XYZ file of C-alpha atoms in Angstrom:
696
model
C 0.000 0.000 0.000
C 2.988 2.305 -0.375
C 3.234 4.823 -3.159
C 6.404 5.117 -5.249
C 7.725 6.989 -8.257
C 5.631 4.882 -10.642
C 2.527 6.170 -8.886
C 2.788 9.659 -10.329
C 2.902 9.945 -14.080
C 2.284 12.868 -16.332
C -0.483 12.483 -18.885
C -1.367 14.533 -21.889
C -2.657 18.051 -21.525
C -6.398 18.379 -22.023
C -7.662 19.806 -25.278
C -8.231 23.185 -23.663
C -4.744 23.292 -22.242
C -3.580 22.617 -18.707
C -1.746 20.125 -16.561
C -3.307 16.758 -15.757
C -1.416 14.687 -13.225
C -2.543 11.132 -12.641
C -2.081 9.542 -9.244
C -2.672 5.889 -8.651
C -4.392 4.138 -5.758
C -2.521 0.939 -6.551
C 0.915 -0.071 -7.754
C -0.216 -0.291 -11.371
C 2.177 1.088 -13.938
C 1.131 3.308 -16.810
C 2.808 5.109 -19.690
C 3.036 8.862 -20.028
C 0.538 10.157 -22.556
C -2.059 7.468 -21.806
C -4.681 9.102 -19.574
C -6.965 6.103 -19.652
C -4.382 4.123 -17.692
C -4.657 6.178 -14.522
C -6.753 5.492 -11.492
C -7.488 9.078 -10.560
C -6.169 12.463 -11.564
C -5.401 15.914 -10.443
C -5.981 18.497 -13.144
C -5.174 22.177 -13.378
C -7.110 24.044 -16.034
C -5.929 27.158 -17.850
C -8.156 29.267 -15.588
C -6.391 27.877 -12.521
C -9.228 25.641 -11.331
C -7.927 22.428 -9.729
C -10.057 19.282 -10.009
C -9.720 15.902 -8.371
C -11.599 12.813 -9.482
C -12.670 11.180 -6.218
C -13.312 7.432 -6.401
C -14.630 6.730 -2.903
C -18.373 6.656 -2.217
C -19.647 9.620 -0.208
C -21.884 8.401 2.586
C -21.823 11.508 4.748
C -18.313 10.976 6.096
C -17.097 14.028 4.155
C -14.610 12.270 1.909
C -15.442 14.500 -1.055
C -14.257 17.449 1.022
C -11.271 15.889 2.777
C -9.675 14.305 -0.300
C -9.265 17.558 -2.239
C -8.157 19.351 0.944
C -5.149 17.045 1.145
C -4.218 17.638 -2.498
C -4.779 21.384 -2.204
C -2.541 21.566 0.870
C 0.468 20.091 -0.884
C -0.311 21.896 -4.116
C -0.427 25.194 -2.210
C -3.537 26.392 -4.001
C -6.389 28.614 -2.885
C -9.180 26.342 -1.634
C -11.703 28.411 -3.598
C -10.028 27.167 -6.787
C -10.531 23.481 -5.914
C -13.392 21.217 -6.951
C -13.963 17.481 -6.769
C -15.713 15.172 -9.229
C -17.275 11.891 -8.115
C -15.823 8.965 -10.060
C -17.763 5.963 -11.283
C -16.614 2.441 -10.446
C -13.339 1.677 -12.217
C -11.539 -1.392 -10.881
C -8.779 -1.103 -13.468
C -7.699 2.308 -12.307
C -8.955 2.594 -8.727
C -8.295 0.694 -5.570
C -10.555 0.337 -2.539
C -13.654 2.097 -3.824
C -15.392 1.392 -0.553
C -17.107 3.450 2.148
C -16.640 1.278 5.202
C -14.227 0.430 7.956
C -13.285 4.089 8.495
C -10.369 3.574 6.132
C -10.595 5.994 3.199
C -8.298 8.761 4.473
C -5.923 6.272 6.070
C -5.507 4.488 2.751
C -5.158 7.595 0.579
C -3.256 10.079 2.751
C 0.219 9.659 1.245
C -0.999 9.252 -2.327
C -3.011 12.447 -2.239
C -0.184 14.403 -0.641
C 2.301 13.217 -3.254
C -0.096 14.047 -6.059
C -0.359 17.644 -4.879
C 3.343 17.959 -4.124
C 4.353 16.565 -7.517
C 2.131 19.007 -9.383
C 3.498 21.866 -7.302
C 7.066 20.883 -8.127
C 6.311 20.715 -11.855
C 4.710 24.166 -11.749
C 7.786 25.551 -10.001
C 10.043 23.968 -12.621
C 7.954 25.526 -15.398
C 8.155 28.981 -13.835
C 11.895 28.664 -13.170
C 12.483 27.677 -16.777
C 10.504 30.663 -18.066
C 12.292 33.101 -15.745
C 15.666 31.417 -16.193
C 16.202 31.197 -12.429
C 16.994 28.260 -10.135
C 13.864 26.366 -9.087
C 15.184 26.383 -5.519
C 14.678 30.152 -5.418
C 10.972 29.927 -6.325
C 8.138 29.650 -3.834
C 4.407 29.019 -4.089
C 1.376 30.487 -2.393
C -2.367 30.340 -3.097
C -2.029 29.126 -6.668
C 0.929 31.299 -7.707
C 4.638 30.651 -8.230
C 6.763 33.566 -7.039
C 10.342 34.712 -7.501
C 11.151 38.023 -5.851
C 8.620 40.488 -7.318
C 7.581 38.206 -10.187
C 4.624 35.829 -9.992
C 2.714 33.526 -12.341
C -0.587 31.784 -11.700
C -0.860 28.007 -11.899
C -3.260 28.428 -14.814
C -0.660 30.424 -16.750
C 1.942 27.710 -16.153
C -0.209 24.607 -16.632
C 0.599 24.042 -20.321
C 4.355 24.378 -19.821
C 4.299 22.192 -16.715
C 2.505 19.461 -18.642
C 5.491 19.166 -21.018
C 8.109 18.727 -18.267
C 9.377 15.424 -16.896
C 7.604 14.172 -13.778
C 10.055 14.252 -10.849
C 10.863 10.883 -9.334
C 10.805 12.154 -5.760
C 9.243 15.240 -4.251
C 9.421 16.578 -0.698
C 6.205 16.838 1.254
C 5.346 19.781 3.443
C 6.451 19.824 7.040
C 3.237 19.490 8.988
C 3.943 22.688 10.896
C 3.524 24.488 7.570
C 0.015 23.193 6.886
C -2.355 26.046 6.034
C -5.498 24.188 5.022
C -5.308 20.836 6.769
C -6.585 21.075 10.379
C -8.809 24.023 9.441
C -12.621 24.085 9.466
C -13.888 23.666 5.917
C -17.550 23.401 4.946
C -18.695 20.268 3.155
C -18.499 20.950 -0.567
C -21.928 19.403 -1.167
C -23.677 21.680 1.339
C -24.995 24.193 -1.232
C -26.440 21.435 -3.406
C -27.980 19.662 -0.411
C -29.520 22.829 0.988
C -30.999 23.834 -2.373
C -32.367 20.393 -3.158
C -30.089 19.504 -6.059
C -30.371 15.838 -7.170
C -27.349 14.290 -5.449
C -28.757 11.127 -3.901
C -29.729 7.801 -5.395
C -33.380 8.392 -4.632
C -33.171 11.622 -6.686
C -32.030 9.815 -9.821
C -34.443 9.928 -12.710
C -34.188 9.078 -16.403
C -36.828 9.674 -19.015
C -38.599 6.427 -19.857
C -37.600 4.469 -16.782
C -40.159 2.465 -14.802
C -40.640 2.370 -11.047
C -41.006 -0.729 -8.915
C -41.765 -1.705 -5.356
C -41.287 -5.233 -4.136
C -43.388 -7.203 -1.693
C -41.079 -9.365 0.363
C -42.226 -12.031 2.847
C -43.847 -10.500 5.917
C -41.811 -12.744 8.205
C -38.392 -14.399 8.122
C -38.896 -18.098 7.443
C -41.789 -17.782 4.965
C -41.834 -18.549 1.243
C -44.398 -17.748 -1.448
C -47.089 -20.362 -2.033
C -49.361 -18.476 -4.449
C -49.847 -14.994 -5.935
C -53.055 -13.358 -7.187
C -52.114 -10.120 -8.977
C -55.182 -9.650 -11.170
C -56.528 -6.653 -9.267
C -53.151 -4.938 -9.171
C -52.527 -5.384 -12.897
C -55.819 -3.673 -13.669
C -54.941 -0.526 -11.742
C -53.873 2.724 -13.504
C -50.223 3.037 -14.469
C -49.295 -0.567 -13.711
C -47.122 -2.183 -16.370
C -46.515 -5.623 -14.861
C -46.442 -7.730 -11.700
C -43.470 -10.082 -11.620
C -42.723 -12.934 -9.226
C -39.044 -13.835 -8.846
C -37.026 -15.513 -6.149
C -39.191 -15.039 -3.037
C -40.406 -11.611 -4.143
C -43.316 -10.039 -5.965
C -42.452 -6.845 -7.873
C -45.082 -4.337 -8.919
C -43.864 -2.279 -11.891
C -45.448 0.945 -13.068
C -45.098 4.540 -14.141
C -44.919 6.230 -10.721
C -44.056 5.352 -7.139
C -47.553 6.182 -5.913
C -49.190 3.945 -8.472
C -46.987 0.962 -7.683
C -47.369 1.526 -3.944
C -51.166 1.462 -4.171
C -51.114 -1.537 -6.504
C -48.858 -3.475 -4.151
C -51.584 -3.260 -1.516
C -53.958 -5.010 -3.941
C -51.735 -8.053 -4.557
C -52.864 -11.158 -2.668
C -49.983 -13.420 -1.600
C -50.238 -16.669 0.306
C -47.157 -17.896 2.169
C -45.991 -21.146 3.724
C -43.340 -21.812 6.335
C -39.896 -23.024 5.282
C -37.912 -22.187 8.459
C -38.722 -21.608 12.145
C -40.649 -18.377 12.777
C -38.578 -16.987 15.628
C -39.763 -14.548 18.280
C -37.780 -12.344 20.636
C -38.593 -14.725 23.501
C -36.913 -17.490 21.487
C -33.861 -15.313 20.912
C -33.483 -14.532 24.608
C -33.719 -18.206 25.526
C -31.262 -19.285 22.809
C -28.659 -16.688 23.783
C -28.748 -17.673 27.437
C -28.386 -21.344 26.490
C -25.438 -20.637 24.190
C -23.471 -19.115 27.050
C -23.381 -22.598 28.628
C -22.567 -24.401 25.384
C -19.569 -26.790 25.357
C -19.060 -25.997 21.649
C -17.515 -22.555 22.021
C -14.644 -21.536 19.732
C -11.607 -20.326 21.672
C -10.448 -16.958 20.330
C -7.621 -16.263 22.782
C -6.180 -17.952 25.827
C -3.370 -16.632 28.028
C -2.029 -18.347 31.151
C -4.254 -20.669 33.203
C -7.678 -19.014 33.640
C -9.213 -21.996 35.464
C -6.507 -21.912 38.126
C -6.836 -18.166 38.550
C -10.563 -18.469 39.248
C -10.122 -21.444 41.578
C -7.765 -19.479 43.798
C -9.391 -16.039 43.461
C -10.210 -14.054 46.583
C -13.156 -12.482 44.803
C -15.008 -13.200 41.528
C -17.137 -10.655 39.651
C -19.714 -11.904 37.122
C -22.133 -10.123 34.829
C -24.063 -10.713 31.602
C -24.985 -8.116 28.988
C -27.387 -8.349 26.063
C -28.394 -6.249 23.049
C -31.281 -6.611 20.583
C -31.410 -6.703 16.807
C -31.307 -3.196 15.299
C -32.187 -1.847 11.842
C -29.913 0.706 10.170
C -32.592 3.280 9.341
C -30.653 5.581 7.001
C -32.647 8.673 6.094
C -32.613 7.569 2.447
C -34.278 4.144 2.125
C -32.721 1.529 -0.165
C -33.144 2.207 -3.868
C -31.300 1.499 -7.116
C -31.608 1.973 -10.856
C -30.742 -0.766 -13.328
C -30.899 -1.046 -17.091
C -30.049 -4.474 -18.447
C -29.379 -4.235 -22.188
C -28.117 -6.818 -24.675
C -24.725 -5.080 -24.734
C -24.305 -4.556 -20.983
C -25.777 -3.390 -17.707
C -25.957 0.126 -16.303
C -26.349 0.557 -12.540
C -26.872 3.911 -10.788
C -27.378 4.569 -7.118
C -26.199 4.694 -3.531
C -23.812 1.914 -2.551
C -20.927 1.629 -0.131
C -19.440 -1.226 -2.182
C -19.782 -0.529 -5.919
C -17.407 -3.330 -6.911
C -19.475 -5.873 -4.988
C -22.597 -4.546 -6.706
C -20.971 -4.962 -10.099
C -19.558 -8.431 -9.457
C -22.743 -9.804 -7.910
C -24.800 -8.424 -10.790
C -22.467 -10.026 -13.324
C -22.689 -13.337 -11.489
C -26.477 -13.137 -11.321
C -26.850 -12.427 -15.036
C -24.016 -14.688 -16.190
C -22.020 -11.942 -17.906
C -18.455 -10.642 -17.527
C -18.039 -7.936 -14.847
C -16.619 -5.647 -17.552
C -20.112 -5.487 -19.044
C -21.485 -3.794 -15.917
C -21.030 -0.079 -15.163
C -21.766 1.492 -11.770
C -22.349 5.218 -11.355
C -22.133 6.429 -7.765
C -24.477 8.918 -6.152
C -24.168 10.510 -2.749
C -25.786 8.392 -0.034
C -28.380 9.589 2.437
C -26.838 7.420 5.132
C -25.715 3.832 5.141
C -24.246 2.824 8.523
C -23.247 -0.529 6.992
C -26.589 -1.349 5.336
C -25.325 -0.279 1.912
C -22.293 -2.557 2.187
C -24.617 -5.262 0.869
C -25.826 -5.577 -2.715
C -29.199 -7.292 -2.265
C -31.205 -4.213 -3.247
C -28.960 -3.678 -6.278
C -29.543 -7.255 -7.422
C -33.299 -6.810 -7.095
C -33.157 -3.940 -9.580
C -30.826 -5.776 -11.954
C -32.827 -8.986 -11.986
C -36.105 -7.157 -12.395
C -34.759 -5.111 -15.307
C -33.591 -8.299 -17.003
C -37.047 -9.826 -16.608
C -39.107 -6.865 -17.836
C -36.564 -5.830 -20.512
C -36.692 -2.181 -19.458
C -34.839 0.338 -17.269
C -36.295 0.306 -13.773
C -35.741 1.954 -10.437
C -36.586 -0.124 -7.376
C -37.594 1.960 -4.348
C -38.062 0.710 -0.795
C -40.494 2.393 1.590
C -39.505 3.089 5.193
C -41.436 -0.018 6.219
C -39.566 -2.061 3.613
C -36.296 -0.671 4.893
C -37.035 -1.453 8.536
C -38.474 -4.924 7.977
C -36.220 -6.010 5.113
C -33.472 -7.512 7.210
C -29.694 -7.112 7.401
C -29.918 -6.080 11.038
C -27.311 -5.670 13.712
C -27.273 -9.147 15.283
C -28.593 -9.724 18.786
C -25.730 -10.738 21.087
C -25.252 -11.751 24.725
C -21.982 -11.673 26.669
C -20.867 -13.296 29.896
C -17.957 -11.708 31.751
C -16.039 -13.012 34.740
C -13.143 -11.378 36.587
C -10.930 -12.887 39.271
C -9.343 -10.618 41.913
C -6.585 -11.695 44.269
C -6.285 -10.726 47.950
C -4.704 -7.405 46.936
C -7.658 -6.608 44.638
C -5.545 -7.077 41.521
C -7.178 -8.399 38.340
C -5.576 -11.826 37.826
C -8.194 -13.619 35.716
C -10.612 -12.620 32.948
C -13.127 -14.634 30.982
C -15.459 -13.489 28.212
C -17.885 -15.512 26.137
C -19.921 -14.009 23.322
C -23.041 -15.593 21.809
C -24.879 -14.163 18.812
C -26.947 -14.813 15.695
C -25.198 -15.121 12.297
C -22.276 -13.101 13.608
C -19.391 -15.577 13.637
C -16.936 -14.146 16.155
C -18.860 -11.814 18.468
C -15.693 -10.770 20.319
C -12.601 -8.693 19.653
C -10.232 -10.959 21.476
C -7.125 -8.804 21.153
C -8.653 -5.581 22.428
C -7.942 -4.176 25.888
C -7.758 -5.605 28.553
C -6.162 -8.508 26.660
C -2.427 -8.297 27.214
C -2.884 -6.797 30.672
C -4.257 -9.897 32.454
C -2.072 -12.902 33.245
C -4.872 -15.445 32.859
C -7.446 -14.814 30.162
C -9.944 -16.786 28.088
C -12.113 -15.334 25.324
C -14.387 -17.568 23.255
C -17.584 -17.335 21.236
C -20.610 -19.315 20.037
C -22.705 -18.581 16.959
C -26.318 -19.483 16.191
C -27.763 -19.570 12.674
C -31.080 -17.807 12.186
C -33.361 -17.061 9.208
C -33.278 -13.406 10.303
C -30.649 -11.800 8.099
C -27.878 -9.783 9.743
C -25.049 -7.588 8.523
C -22.536 -4.917 9.514
C -23.957 -2.074 11.598
C -21.902 1.048 12.321
C -18.739 -0.110 14.182
C -19.578 -3.811 13.733
C -19.515 -5.905 16.916
C -17.855 -3.158 18.964
C -21.013 -1.023 18.805
C -22.329 -3.146 21.682
C -19.272 -5.067 22.886
C -17.561 -1.828 23.934
C -20.482 -0.955 26.217
C -20.431 -4.390 27.794
C -16.653 -4.418 28.294
C -16.458 -0.912 29.669
C -19.472 -1.322 31.956
C -18.011 -4.561 33.277
C -14.593 -3.002 33.890
C -16.343 -0.393 36.024
C -17.988 -3.187 38.007
C -14.598 -4.816 38.521
C -13.035 -1.500 39.545
C -15.818 -1.014 42.097
C -15.288 -4.516 43.470
C -11.565 -3.750 43.769
C -12.265 -0.428 45.479
C -10.457 1.552 42.769
C -11.226 4.651 40.730
C -12.388 3.545 37.240
C -9.894 5.746 35.387
C -6.995 4.799 37.639
C -7.974 1.143 37.319
C -7.639 1.261 33.525
C -4.401 3.240 33.599
C -2.887 0.710 36.011
C -3.825 -2.147 33.688
C -2.201 -0.331 30.768
C 0.960 0.238 32.789
C 1.030 -3.474 33.574
C 0.564 -4.342 29.888
C 3.470 -2.071 29.001
C 5.801 -3.297 31.717
C 4.901 -6.978 31.524
C 2.753 -7.773 28.468
C 0.885 -11.067 28.400
C 0.682 -12.457 24.883
C 0.195 -10.202 21.877
C -0.555 -6.506 22.309
C -2.623 -5.368 19.315
C -3.326 -1.822 20.522
C -1.047 1.146 21.207
C -0.747 1.524 24.970
C 0.588 5.075 24.899
C -2.140 6.301 22.545
C -4.824 4.789 24.746
C -3.297 6.312 27.869
C -3.136 9.715 26.192
C -6.861 9.846 25.387
C -7.730 8.607 28.878
C -5.691 11.358 30.482
C -7.013 14.027 28.111
C -10.651 13.078 28.691
C -10.129 12.998 32.452
C -8.455 16.420 32.381
C -10.985 18.158 30.116
C -14.002 16.746 31.964
C -12.741 17.487 35.461
C -12.949 13.797 36.277
C -13.762 13.118 39.907
C -14.844 16.696 40.630
C -18.493 16.299 39.587
C -21.315 13.943 40.462
C -22.805 11.568 37.938
C -19.711 11.066 35.781
C -19.104 7.883 33.810
C -15.952 6.880 31.970
C -15.251 4.714 28.922
C -12.367 4.227 26.498
C -12.111 2.146 23.347
C -9.869 1.272 20.435
C -11.464 0.499 17.090
C -10.731 1.182 13.424
C -7.156 2.148 14.299
C -8.248 5.057 16.521
C -8.682 5.707 20.233
C -11.559 7.493 21.918
C -12.127 8.155 25.631
C -15.353 9.654 26.908
C -16.728 11.074 30.113
C -20.513 11.322 30.300
C -22.302 13.551 32.785
C -25.738 12.415 34.016
C -28.134 14.209 36.333
C -30.716 12.215 38.297
C -34.265 13.613 38.148
C -37.635 12.393 39.376
C -38.391 11.239 35.825
C -35.100 9.352 35.602
C -31.490 10.017 34.602
C -30.786 12.773 32.064
C -27.611 12.896 29.957
C -26.329 16.475 29.907
C -22.870 16.306 28.399
C -20.274 14.016 26.868
C -16.607 14.999 26.734
C -14.715 13.042 24.067
C -10.961 12.800 23.623
C -10.016 11.436 20.209
C -6.751 10.204 18.732
C -7.289 9.630 15.024
C -3.919 10.975 13.891
C -3.823 14.159 11.838
C -7.282 15.718 11.556
C -7.740 16.800 7.956
C -10.917 18.855 8.354
C -11.707 20.085 11.858
C -15.314 20.789 10.950
C -16.018 17.422 9.371
C -14.089 15.527 12.044
C -15.920 17.232 14.884
C -19.262 16.447 13.262
C -18.236 12.810 12.865
C -17.518 12.547 16.591
C -20.695 14.370 17.623
C -22.778 12.263 15.245
C -21.207 9.067 16.569
C -21.961 10.035 20.170
C -25.571 10.907 19.335
C -25.955 7.677 17.350
C -24.325 5.584 20.062
C -26.342 7.109 22.887
C -29.632 7.112 20.977
C -29.481 3.454 20.038
C -28.153 2.323 23.416
C -30.947 4.181 25.187
C -33.907 3.560 22.863
C -33.193 1.205 19.928
C -35.126 -2.056 20.056
C -36.350 -4.296 17.231
C -38.421 -7.220 18.461
C -39.968 -10.166 16.594
C -43.164 -12.158 16.828
C -43.416 -15.324 14.732
C -40.579 -14.213 12.461
C -41.993 -10.736 11.767
C -40.496 -7.458 13.023
C -42.931 -5.726 15.369
C -41.576 -2.225 14.721
C -42.199 -1.167 11.134
C -41.827 2.620 11.166
C -40.748 5.464 13.416
C -44.110 5.607 15.174
C -43.208 2.346 16.954
C -39.402 2.321 16.648
C -37.944 4.778 19.162
C -35.156 7.077 17.973
C -33.402 9.792 19.919
C -35.182 13.159 19.800
C -33.708 16.604 19.402
C -34.299 17.623 23.024
C -32.505 14.472 24.226
C -29.229 15.225 22.447
C -26.551 16.190 24.974
C -23.804 18.751 24.629
C -20.777 17.062 23.075
C -17.343 18.558 23.688
C -14.614 17.200 21.413
C -10.847 17.315 21.917
C -8.353 15.877 19.427
C -4.916 14.547 20.304
C -2.346 16.121 17.986
C 0.453 13.571 17.946
C 1.513 14.061 14.319
C 0.878 10.510 13.125
C -0.821 9.797 9.809
C -4.632 9.809 9.896
C -6.465 6.735 11.143
C -10.204 6.006 11.237
C -12.904 8.409 12.434
C -16.317 7.541 10.963
C -16.964 4.836 13.568
C -14.526 4.929 16.546
C -16.458 7.451 18.673
C -19.633 5.344 18.715
C -18.489 2.214 20.630
C -17.408 3.914 23.892
C -20.600 5.991 24.195
C -22.858 3.309 25.623
C -20.306 2.484 28.314
C -19.711 6.069 29.398
C -23.454 6.739 29.627
C -24.225 3.503 31.513
C -21.412 4.145 33.967
C -22.612 7.723 34.465
C -26.162 6.517 35.115
C -24.801 4.205 37.798
C -22.813 7.048 39.332
C -25.917 9.247 39.399
C -28.536 6.683 40.430
C -26.834 3.516 41.676
C -28.534 1.528 38.892
C -26.333 -0.862 36.863
C -27.448 -1.283 33.254
C -26.651 -4.555 31.529
C -29.163 -4.675 28.669
C -30.015 -2.410 25.800
C -32.126 -0.477 25.270
C -31.434 1.210 28.616
C -34.932 2.658 28.572
C -36.455 -0.779 29.204
C -34.336 -1.367 32.305
C -34.856 2.170 33.575
C -38.643 1.788 33.368
C -38.430 -0.760 36.171
C -36.230 1.414 38.393
C -37.263 4.013 40.944
C -35.332 7.224 41.505
């Protein structure tokens, strides 16, 4: 994943004149003068406008703003002269066209910097050649090359720069000289969003396309037995009713017409798998925690001996429900299957998966499928899957026409791919000196595989440790949900560590710092996290929150997606129950490219983490979700959002993840603060259900 001199190659000047500098996201080689061979490009037009073709899907994480900021910084250009163009899927010339795992900036940081720095060097060389002065005497600033009193704009130099050799190596800016990076920059799509421009997949429209809605089984475990679509086919605007796979698609000329016609279709189902209810899930999860079939994920020392000889043992179990993703924009996609190829347009976090799965479905080469990316109105992991893309592609192939499949909110909430329900059992062994000498964790979940993160803290800090997991297959479909696994595991781990600290008679922050010191001085097994980075965010959060000086404070710290976040929540007890007033977050995600976007990512993660931990609950009866829209599915409300104070650690390392890392620790900090304020331990989500039974 390292860039080298082959990564930056000059390509031909555009017809209107100007410099176009390709920069690769892979190690692919290309020849100068062959623009089609490049993965992405930086261009400087004759009017001085700088453009960057951005390959990564924009899901609200701000990548379309941050990417060009990095190029503009090294290029030394006025930000007002920079624009970004969303690229379509191009697996020959792009690498990692994915919005997921909080990895876009981490992957592209060096490549983008070198692209900007290389262009800047070529512009300097062009100016030096024109002025007949040493290039070392020239400087740049805001899109101009200067030498004493002389200056030339980048636009004036673009043609000449395009004819010069591309330098093999270029110096990058010293980070103390950054002028744009670390500043607050507004999202470049804001004007279009605020004025209602068609940016999102659901906005896409093409003359002559049809609309479709699909009736899927009302419960997981059912299959179609018979379909009576006569009444629907006779309704205005309806073109066809098509049964495929386990679906019935109503196709027509408008969304309203197909929605009304769908209500007229009569479908009879029969059972093909158990129709599970939430009561079944609770029973199964509890049983799995006693299963002899667990898969060992990590074992250090002799845990059994540590628990046999322990002076004190702390035990607790934690459980979370299934959760839908609920992005503001429901699933939708456009597909046009033609004899010569397939065109796909819409919102996807994984365009390559969409292309490959479509090709496999239709039995054609992937090269015959094009994917045009739109901005996404949220995803949170739901759009990592391609099921809704395949629905559109298969339907288009059946009706021989371009079609856009649109899900309603009810479709979106009941259509599956949920965060899996999981239950954890924790045990801690303390010796006579109240030191943590043994630790056991078992995770049990549905369709999740490994429900643990066995190498995360406190692994490496406990002499005797056992972490294992058990998985249960279910007809209820599951998938990644923002900060997969850790979105709930972090709450459980951090709430349990507070219980252990209390049993040991130690301050929760000091307890964690002592464990980290032990891991550093005498590590047990592999250490997969950075001890010093974790300590730094703990200390910063404690300092900024005035830890220990206020009532109702709760602490949490977590490492995920290569970043570290510590939080202190402040809860006030009222007659109506606990009220979250403030969360102080300390974040180490390396260099912060855009202060504005980064701060919003942290605030959004805290709100998301708190809202779902407090209220989110999807239950089932006979295989069917009981919550189908926001009137029955509880989301956080505006007046319940706390103040969020964000502090970034500036340690100078390259950027790491940020879209997800601030969510996992939120549930733990809030639960621990609620205990501090009320004395009530919370071990199940949503917290609201447990708090209903408490008195304050």
